[in-house]
Amino acid sequence: MEKLILLLLKLCILVCVVHAVFEDQVGKFDWRQQYVGKVRFSHFDTQIQSSKKVLVATESNVFAALNTRTGELLWRHVDKTGPEGNIDAYLHYAQDTVLVVGNGRVLRSWDVNIGGLNWEILLDSGSFQSACLVGQQGIVKHVAVLKKTVISVHYLSNGHQKWIENLPESETVDYQTVYSGGNGQVFVLGIVPHSHITIVVYSMEDGEIIKQVSVEAPWLSNIPGSCVVVGQGMLMCVDSTTLSLNILDLHQQLQMTQIPLQSLGLEVDPDFHPSLVSHQPNPAQKPLSEFFLQLGPERFLLLQLNNGQIVKLNDFKPLKVLLASFATTGEKTVAAVMSPKNATACSINLFSADTGRRLLDTTLIFTVDPNGGKPERLHVQAFLKKDDSVGYRVMVQTEDHTLTFIQQPGRVMWTREEALSDVVTMEMVDLPLTGTQAELEGEFGKKADGLMSMVLKRLSSQLIMLQAWIAHLWKLFYDARKPRSQVKNEVSIENLSRDEFNLQKMMVMVTSSGKLFGIDSKTGGILWKHYLDNVPSNAAFKLMVQRTTAHFPHPPQCTLLIKDKDTGLATLHVFNPIFGRRSQVTPPALPQPILQSLMLPLMDQDYAKVLLLVDDQYKVSAFPSTKNVLQQLQETASSIFFFIVDSSQGRLSGYRLRTDLSTEQVWEVVIPTEVQKIVFVKGKRPNEHVHSQGRVMGDRSVLYKYLNPNLLAVVTESTDLHQERSFIGILLIDGVTGRIIHKAVQRKARGPVHVVHSENWVVYEYWSTKSRRNEFSVIELYEGMELYNSTVFSSLDRPHAPQVLQQSYIFPSFISTMEATLTEKGITSRHLLIGLPTGGILSLPKMFLDPRRPEIVSEQTREENLIPYAPELIIRTEWFINYNQTVSRVRGIYTAPSGLESTCLVVAYGLDIYQTRVYPSKQFDVLKDDYDYMLISSVLFALFFATMISKRLAEVKLLNRAWR
């Protein structure tokens, strides 16, 4: 029996590892970086003295724990995207964290030690307003949830509902806040805007209404934005109109006491709305009597409410206060204040919350990143030292979503670039040549040089390469003598250079917050970053590479187009993608809204590609706009065409450029918006190469591909969402002539639709409402058995319509995004890279989506190696390129060619970033890692010596035969 159990265990282990990668390959050619997003709520776990974690809930619907020593993720829970997974409230007590999720749809409790779920319950429908923990006699046992019309109280131990009550007069009163001061009562505060406040007091035991009163407040419209609770149930509100503080005792509820700020000797900065910050260290106890009052962007005051009187504890002059926050450790509460020290540094000081006095030896000075945003929030972790004094660490959150953890006296422990959780676009740029490579390239720079100068150049370059090789050998020898822990292989901008096969590149990433990153594709290290100020919150980005590193000594150049989606106004940011510095080239001002931008194959005298911008008046501007560029545009204007999409009107228009750089409409396709809408338009990638013009058939004839570089795939979706009447349409339109090459309709289908357009085929995926499943459809275009023009393709000279082949397949999973592999010459077979909601990235060979797959196998189809048709596509585990490296919420997949034809570089980005290499046709141009060099060398040496010995023996034999 024991042997049988041991055999079963061995079989289980074999089953577990059969689909894994080799251990020595994990992390060798790939890496993953995990993020949480912009922090909305945070809490330092101080229940256990040895705890080293900070809990965060983010705007990306993520609840996670970070290690305060390293910044690494301890655990993470990713909820649904959109409002359904939005974290509305965060409540913490002891070892439990309670979250209200999805506009009050779900109430969850988590164990913060291990990140496990304690319980989860569904709440009654209704718009969520507020939530709080309810304490009594120093112990918290309940949580109250306030919705638009009801309030419910639940047990903290299991989430069961204790009672639920309807709110009185909920049709006219807008209930916004719930509060408990640890006395066993629940206060619900509502408001009739610009009229009065309604206060309803509930009994904790049975939910009966103890008291209900209304207090006049004609100046108040929003309680959470203007009011806080301080001290023993005192509601403190600030009126920005009359510039006064208003106090209301929630227990007596007589009337609000107005205290003008001028009577306290306070003045508010012009055009600034004052705000209040309070602190309740323990939900089972009353809040502090101390609170912050902000009177300007750099003005905070620490005030105290004492017997109905407001006492000014500290105005922090002459400091300019950027941020202020409370923190509690044990029985001590401190106020942390951040102020600018100089142009490049900020200081943080601690003050006693009771007296307002500054605490000695608590100053923390840290350097502000000049390439980052301004500090936005201050999260303070206070602790008691051995001498009973207060120490602290801070986590600073900036406008660019960066988290920086700092400890005294200003040492930065770690930094997390959470802006990378929302990458919107990216490009890969080749790294520059090394000095020796550039020297070797310079040998062939000037053809007018004589023979002697060329020889001297060759000798000097060879000497430089020899010197570099000797230095490299010396470094290897020097590092070999050191312990492995002391050997540093850090990548920096200074030592970046192109490798032998161009596998290491610079990843330029643009995030939604307006921050740009330069990341090393080999290690994932951030080499440079730059934050763009004044970027609209709804901006659209388009990143274009105008000049690569191939044009030495001209630096590479990228241009980022930033467009406001509401107004259409755009700006250009021109920078060096290798170093991240702003380019010396001044981009043009764009006073008019931009409709279209396109990169032309034309170059100026400095090898920068021309960017063409079309405004709402259909006027064209070029960047760069030198005399040479304008002359080229006039000469090639007749061959420059572009299109503009107006989704709201259902109009797709084609334009041509005139010699005077004006535009002329040449075609228009109108789609009735009452029936269907344009989802998106997708063309082919400009850097795509096609190696073969045709396919060899089983009878050795050739079926030529329809390779139209101007082909557009237009995807439409029905406006009627009824299951029986919904449909998905696809139009293949020539972008030059507007001719509809092919149109197809998938009835009883709806989006989201994902499309890949490459070579002569289009693959799109949709949801079939009839069969309730995901389906793929593939369209392939062929010219036939004869090629019309084998040298140049012209959309204006195509008399015959192409042959269209189409087939559909069933896919057993939803899809997040989809992209095709890309190689340098296009010889390697194509694979579809599919991002799944489960976090896997599937590499599906295009041969499985071939419309020519036969239902009945014949000799010719067998000769072509066509797979017999089967409608179901099976997901094989060995097709996942990220094995166990889950990539959450994949939004995009970027592919780029390398110097090896067999290798394609892949970057998947979403909440996480994952980079790897794929080999669609295996590594046919590279020796394997386990190639036995020793054996081959031994065989070659043995054959060499055997040849020499045999030669000598043959000579002796011939000599002896001659003497006979």
PDB file of C-alpha atoms in Angstrom, residues 519-709:
ATOM      1  CA  ILE A 519      12.671  50.770 -19.503  1.00  0.00           C
ATOM      2  CA  ASP A 520      15.411  48.288 -20.349  1.00  0.00           C
ATOM      3  CA  SER A 521      13.762  45.353 -22.115  1.00  0.00           C
ATOM      4  CA  LYS A 522      16.334  42.881 -20.787  1.00  0.00           C
ATOM      5  CA  THR A 523      16.016  43.550 -17.064  1.00  0.00           C
ATOM      6  CA  GLY A 524      12.894  45.677 -16.678  1.00  0.00           C
ATOM      7  CA  GLY A 525      14.859  48.410 -14.917  1.00  0.00           C
ATOM      8  CA  ILE A 526      13.621  51.998 -15.251  1.00  0.00           C
ATOM      9  CA  LEU A 527      16.426  53.974 -16.900  1.00  0.00           C
ATOM     10  CA  TRP A 528      14.669  57.333 -17.135  1.00  0.00           C
ATOM     11  CA  LYS A 529      11.281  58.896 -16.410  1.00  0.00           C
ATOM     12  CA  HIS A 530       9.645  62.215 -17.139  1.00  0.00           C
ATOM     13  CA  TYR A 531       6.350  63.646 -15.922  1.00  0.00           C
ATOM     14  CA  LEU A 532       4.371  65.960 -18.191  1.00  0.00           C
ATOM     15  CA  ASP A 533       2.440  68.679 -16.392  1.00  0.00           C
ATOM     16  CA  ASN A 534      -1.023  69.886 -17.345  1.00  0.00           C
ATOM     17  CA  VAL A 535      -2.045  66.740 -19.196  1.00  0.00           C
ATOM     18  CA  PRO A 536      -5.878  66.519 -19.431  1.00  0.00           C
ATOM     19  CA  SER A 537      -7.448  63.691 -17.467  1.00  0.00           C
ATOM     20  CA  ASN A 538      -9.211  62.414 -20.606  1.00  0.00           C
ATOM     21  CA  ALA A 539      -6.231  62.805 -22.931  1.00  0.00           C
ATOM     22  CA  ALA A 540      -5.489  60.453 -25.821  1.00  0.00           C
ATOM     23  CA  PHE A 541      -1.856  59.673 -26.635  1.00  0.00           C
ATOM     24  CA  LYS A 542      -0.105  58.675 -29.828  1.00  0.00           C
ATOM     25  CA  LEU A 543       3.623  57.859 -29.716  1.00  0.00           C
ATOM     26  CA  MET A 544       5.660  57.959 -32.946  1.00  0.00           C
ATOM     27  CA  VAL A 545       9.346  57.240 -33.629  1.00  0.00           C
ATOM     28  CA  GLN A 546      10.566  59.888 -36.059  1.00  0.00           C
ATOM     29  CA  ARG A 547      14.238  58.941 -36.070  1.00  0.00           C
ATOM     30  CA  THR A 548      15.906  55.748 -34.858  1.00  0.00           C
ATOM     31  CA  THR A 549      19.460  55.207 -33.630  1.00  0.00           C
ATOM     32  CA  ALA A 550      20.528  54.065 -37.108  1.00  0.00           C
ATOM     33  CA  HIS A 551      21.417  57.609 -38.211  1.00  0.00           C
ATOM     34  CA  PHE A 552      24.537  58.265 -36.162  1.00  0.00           C
ATOM     35  CA  PRO A 553      25.571  60.934 -35.113  1.00  0.00           C
ATOM     36  CA  HIS A 554      21.996  62.294 -35.158  1.00  0.00           C
ATOM     37  CA  PRO A 555      20.228  61.400 -31.887  1.00  0.00           C
ATOM     38  CA  PRO A 556      17.028  59.323 -31.992  1.00  0.00           C
ATOM     39  CA  GLN A 557      13.798  61.264 -31.752  1.00  0.00           C
ATOM     40  CA  CYS A 558      10.271  60.402 -30.604  1.00  0.00           C
ATOM     41  CA  THR A 559       7.180  62.596 -30.759  1.00  0.00           C
ATOM     42  CA  LEU A 560       4.230  62.217 -28.417  1.00  0.00           C
ATOM     43  CA  LEU A 561       0.909  63.654 -29.570  1.00  0.00           C
ATOM     44  CA  ILE A 562      -1.321  64.559 -26.596  1.00  0.00           C
ATOM     45  CA  LYS A 563      -4.923  65.266 -27.555  1.00  0.00           C
ATOM     46  CA  ASP A 564      -7.821  66.384 -25.378  1.00  0.00           C
ATOM     47  CA  LYS A 565     -10.783  64.164 -26.265  1.00  0.00           C
ATOM     48  CA  ASP A 566     -13.339  66.880 -25.467  1.00  0.00           C
ATOM     49  CA  THR A 567     -11.881  69.887 -27.272  1.00  0.00           C
ATOM     50  CA  GLY A 568      -9.654  68.103 -29.800  1.00  0.00           C
ATOM     51  CA  LEU A 569      -6.771  70.491 -29.019  1.00  0.00           C
ATOM     52  CA  ALA A 570      -3.379  68.824 -29.079  1.00  0.00           C
ATOM     53  CA  THR A 571       0.241  69.425 -28.104  1.00  0.00           C
ATOM     54  CA  LEU A 572       3.483  67.792 -29.192  1.00  0.00           C
ATOM     55  CA  HIS A 573       6.243  66.605 -26.883  1.00  0.00           C
ATOM     56  CA  VAL A 574       9.515  65.817 -28.689  1.00  0.00           C
ATOM     57  CA  PHE A 575      12.180  63.895 -26.771  1.00  0.00           C
ATOM     58  CA  ASN A 576      15.168  61.566 -27.026  1.00  0.00           C
ATOM     59  CA  PRO A 577      13.902  58.011 -26.321  1.00  0.00           C
ATOM     60  CA  ILE A 578      17.310  56.755 -25.091  1.00  0.00           C
ATOM     61  CA  PHE A 579      17.968  59.439 -22.474  1.00  0.00           C
ATOM     62  CA  GLY A 580      14.461  60.835 -21.975  1.00  0.00           C
ATOM     63  CA  ARG A 581      15.593  64.415 -22.460  1.00  0.00           C
ATOM     64  CA  ARG A 582      13.439  66.959 -24.221  1.00  0.00           C
ATOM     65  CA  SER A 583      14.661  67.521 -27.768  1.00  0.00           C
ATOM     66  CA  GLN A 584      16.177  70.807 -28.852  1.00  0.00           C
ATOM     67  CA  VAL A 585      13.787  70.788 -31.810  1.00  0.00           C
ATOM     68  CA  THR A 586      10.853  73.096 -31.099  1.00  0.00           C
ATOM     69  CA  PRO A 587       7.520  71.515 -32.068  1.00  0.00           C
ATOM     70  CA  PRO A 588       4.924  73.677 -33.806  1.00  0.00           C
ATOM     71  CA  ALA A 589       2.007  75.214 -31.913  1.00  0.00           C
ATOM     72  CA  LEU A 590      -1.350  73.607 -32.687  1.00  0.00           C
ATOM     73  CA  PRO A 591      -4.090  76.214 -32.157  1.00  0.00           C
ATOM     74  CA  GLN A 592      -6.756  74.186 -33.986  1.00  0.00           C
ATOM     75  CA  PRO A 593      -8.216  70.784 -33.007  1.00  0.00           C
ATOM     76  CA  ILE A 594      -6.398  67.880 -34.694  1.00  0.00           C
ATOM     77  CA  LEU A 595      -8.441  65.321 -36.646  1.00  0.00           C
ATOM     78  CA  GLN A 596      -5.692  63.058 -37.993  1.00  0.00           C
ATOM     79  CA  SER A 597      -1.953  62.491 -37.713  1.00  0.00           C
ATOM     80  CA  LEU A 598       0.166  60.248 -39.914  1.00  0.00           C
ATOM     81  CA  MET A 599       3.837  59.444 -40.287  1.00  0.00           C
ATOM     82  CA  LEU A 600       5.151  59.700 -43.827  1.00  0.00           C
ATOM     83  CA  PRO A 601       8.108  57.754 -45.238  1.00  0.00           C
ATOM     84  CA  LEU A 602       9.683  61.084 -46.230  1.00  0.00           C
ATOM     85  CA  MET A 603      12.742  62.324 -44.306  1.00  0.00           C
ATOM     86  CA  ASP A 604      14.333  65.698 -43.820  1.00  0.00           C
ATOM     87  CA  GLN A 605      18.053  66.377 -44.196  1.00  0.00           C
ATOM     88  CA  ASP A 606      18.607  65.058 -40.641  1.00  0.00           C
ATOM     89  CA  TYR A 607      16.855  61.734 -41.356  1.00  0.00           C
ATOM     90  CA  ALA A 608      13.753  62.570 -39.286  1.00  0.00           C
ATOM     91  CA  LYS A 609      10.495  61.225 -40.704  1.00  0.00           C
ATOM     92  CA  VAL A 610       7.811  63.777 -41.502  1.00  0.00           C
ATOM     93  CA  LEU A 611       4.751  63.960 -39.260  1.00  0.00           C
ATOM     94  CA  LEU A 612       1.637  65.236 -41.045  1.00  0.00           C
ATOM     95  CA  LEU A 613      -1.107  66.859 -38.924  1.00  0.00           C
ATOM     96  CA  VAL A 614      -4.627  67.619 -40.200  1.00  0.00           C
ATOM     97  CA  ASP A 615      -6.779  70.099 -38.227  1.00  0.00           C
ATOM     98  CA  ASP A 616     -10.545  70.584 -38.169  1.00  0.00           C
ATOM     99  CA  GLN A 617     -10.300  73.030 -41.094  1.00  0.00           C
ATOM    100  CA  TYR A 618      -8.635  70.258 -43.122  1.00  0.00           C
ATOM    101  CA  LYS A 619      -5.431  72.252 -43.275  1.00  0.00           C
ATOM    102  CA  VAL A 620      -2.170  70.332 -43.252  1.00  0.00           C
ATOM    103  CA  SER A 621       0.916  71.145 -41.217  1.00  0.00           C
ATOM    104  CA  ALA A 622       4.170  69.205 -41.288  1.00  0.00           C
ATOM    105  CA  PHE A 623       6.728  68.590 -38.574  1.00  0.00           C
ATOM    106  CA  PRO A 624       9.559  69.214 -39.253  1.00  0.00           C
ATOM    107  CA  SER A 625       8.573  71.894 -41.768  1.00  0.00           C
ATOM    108  CA  THR A 626      11.893  72.754 -43.378  1.00  0.00           C
ATOM    109  CA  LYS A 627      12.227  73.939 -46.974  1.00  0.00           C
ATOM    110  CA  ASN A 628      13.498  70.497 -47.973  1.00  0.00           C
ATOM    111  CA  VAL A 629      10.448  68.802 -46.420  1.00  0.00           C
ATOM    112  CA  LEU A 630       7.967  71.167 -48.046  1.00  0.00           C
ATOM    113  CA  GLN A 631       9.602  70.589 -51.414  1.00  0.00           C
ATOM    114  CA  GLN A 632       9.332  66.815 -50.994  1.00  0.00           C
ATOM    115  CA  LEU A 633       5.688  67.145 -49.986  1.00  0.00           C
ATOM    116  CA  GLN A 634       4.909  69.140 -53.127  1.00  0.00           C
ATOM    117  CA  GLU A 635       6.669  66.560 -55.303  1.00  0.00           C
ATOM    118  CA  THR A 636       4.941  63.542 -53.711  1.00  0.00           C
ATOM    119  CA  ALA A 637       1.566  65.146 -52.898  1.00  0.00           C
ATOM    120  CA  SER A 638      -0.263  63.151 -55.571  1.00  0.00           C
ATOM    121  CA  SER A 639       0.617  59.883 -53.811  1.00  0.00           C
ATOM    122  CA  ILE A 640      -0.291  60.925 -50.238  1.00  0.00           C
ATOM    123  CA  PHE A 641      -3.752  59.820 -49.131  1.00  0.00           C
ATOM    124  CA  PHE A 642      -5.305  59.673 -45.673  1.00  0.00           C
ATOM    125  CA  PHE A 643      -8.683  59.009 -44.075  1.00  0.00           C
ATOM    126  CA  ILE A 644     -10.718  60.574 -41.259  1.00  0.00           C
ATOM    127  CA  VAL A 645     -13.303  58.724 -39.168  1.00  0.00           C
ATOM    128  CA  ASP A 646     -16.337  60.427 -37.636  1.00  0.00           C
ATOM    129  CA  SER A 647     -17.959  57.726 -35.510  1.00  0.00           C
ATOM    130  CA  SER A 648     -20.792  59.933 -34.291  1.00  0.00           C
ATOM    131  CA  GLN A 649     -21.930  60.612 -37.885  1.00  0.00           C
ATOM    132  CA  GLY A 650     -20.997  57.156 -39.186  1.00  0.00           C
ATOM    133  CA  ARG A 651     -18.785  58.735 -41.820  1.00  0.00           C
ATOM    134  CA  LEU A 652     -15.460  57.461 -43.160  1.00  0.00           C
ATOM    135  CA  SER A 653     -13.845  59.950 -45.568  1.00  0.00           C
ATOM    136  CA  GLY A 654     -10.741  59.720 -47.743  1.00  0.00           C
ATOM    137  CA  TYR A 655      -8.614  62.716 -48.682  1.00  0.00           C
ATOM    138  CA  ARG A 656      -5.752  63.465 -51.024  1.00  0.00           C
ATOM    139  CA  LEU A 657      -2.985  66.032 -50.589  1.00  0.00           C
ATOM    140  CA  ARG A 658      -2.636  68.712 -53.231  1.00  0.00           C
ATOM    141  CA  THR A 659       0.581  70.339 -54.392  1.00  0.00           C
ATOM    142  CA  ASP A 660      -0.307  73.558 -52.530  1.00  0.00           C
ATOM    143  CA  LEU A 661      -0.606  71.393 -49.331  1.00  0.00           C
ATOM    144  CA  SER A 662      -4.377  71.752 -49.196  1.00  0.00           C
ATOM    145  CA  THR A 663      -6.643  68.690 -49.054  1.00  0.00           C
ATOM    146  CA  GLU A 664      -9.276  67.303 -51.370  1.00  0.00           C
ATOM    147  CA  GLN A 665     -11.934  64.738 -50.507  1.00  0.00           C
ATOM    148  CA  VAL A 666     -11.823  61.834 -52.947  1.00  0.00           C
ATOM    149  CA  TRP A 667     -14.250  59.328 -51.417  1.00  0.00           C
ATOM    150  CA  GLU A 668     -16.707  58.875 -48.581  1.00  0.00           C
ATOM    151  CA  VAL A 669     -18.461  55.883 -46.998  1.00  0.00           C
ATOM    152  CA  VAL A 670     -21.516  56.633 -44.848  1.00  0.00           C
ATOM    153  CA  ILE A 671     -22.864  54.058 -42.434  1.00  0.00           C
ATOM    154  CA  PRO A 672     -26.399  54.705 -41.087  1.00  0.00           C
ATOM    155  CA  THR A 673     -25.960  55.416 -37.373  1.00  0.00           C
ATOM    156  CA  GLU A 674     -29.530  54.417 -36.558  1.00  0.00           C
ATOM    157  CA  VAL A 675     -28.674  50.840 -37.581  1.00  0.00           C
ATOM    158  CA  GLN A 676     -24.994  50.394 -36.730  1.00  0.00           C
ATOM    159  CA  LYS A 677     -22.005  52.319 -35.403  1.00  0.00           C
ATOM    160  CA  ILE A 678     -18.317  52.290 -36.287  1.00  0.00           C
ATOM    161  CA  VAL A 679     -16.370  50.621 -33.478  1.00  0.00           C
ATOM    162  CA  PHE A 680     -12.873  51.141 -34.837  1.00  0.00           C
ATOM    163  CA  VAL A 681     -10.775  51.156 -38.009  1.00  0.00           C
ATOM    164  CA  LYS A 682      -7.548  49.193 -38.213  1.00  0.00           C
ATOM    165  CA  GLY A 683      -4.870  49.190 -40.881  1.00  0.00           C
ATOM    166  CA  LYS A 684      -1.654  47.260 -41.280  1.00  0.00           C
ATOM    167  CA  ARG A 685       1.495  48.013 -39.336  1.00  0.00           C
ATOM    168  CA  PRO A 686       3.969  50.059 -41.387  1.00  0.00           C
ATOM    169  CA  ASN A 687       7.008  48.075 -40.168  1.00  0.00           C
ATOM    170  CA  GLU A 688       5.549  44.725 -41.247  1.00  0.00           C
ATOM    171  CA  HIS A 689       7.445  42.713 -43.857  1.00  0.00           C
ATOM    172  CA  VAL A 690       5.997  39.994 -46.087  1.00  0.00           C
ATOM    173  CA  HIS A 691       8.532  37.455 -47.272  1.00  0.00           C
ATOM    174  CA  SER A 692       6.457  35.335 -49.650  1.00  0.00           C
ATOM    175  CA  GLN A 693       4.013  36.687 -52.208  1.00  0.00           C
ATOM    176  CA  GLY A 694       2.111  33.446 -52.526  1.00  0.00           C
ATOM    177  CA  ARG A 695       1.336  29.999 -51.198  1.00  0.00           C
ATOM    178  CA  VAL A 696       2.516  26.850 -52.899  1.00  0.00           C
ATOM    179  CA  MET A 697      -0.402  24.513 -53.533  1.00  0.00           C
ATOM    180  CA  GLY A 698      -0.406  20.752 -53.435  1.00  0.00           C
ATOM    181  CA  ASP A 699      -0.123  20.533 -57.240  1.00  0.00           C
ATOM    182  CA  ARG A 700       2.949  22.853 -57.141  1.00  0.00           C
ATOM    183  CA  SER A 701       1.006  25.840 -58.472  1.00  0.00           C
ATOM    184  CA  VAL A 702       1.120  29.168 -56.635  1.00  0.00           C
ATOM    185  CA  LEU A 703      -1.845  30.991 -55.085  1.00  0.00           C
ATOM    186  CA  TYR A 704      -0.790  34.652 -54.918  1.00  0.00           C
ATOM    187  CA  LYS A 705      -1.704  36.816 -51.936  1.00  0.00           C
ATOM    188  CA  TYR A 706      -3.626  40.070 -52.207  1.00  0.00           C
ATOM    189  CA  LEU A 707      -1.075  42.329 -50.478  1.00  0.00           C
ATOM    190  CA  ASN A 708      -2.740  45.725 -50.366  1.00  0.00           C
ATOM    191  CA  PRO A 709      -0.826  48.040 -47.975  1.00  0.00           C
TER     192      PRO A 709
END
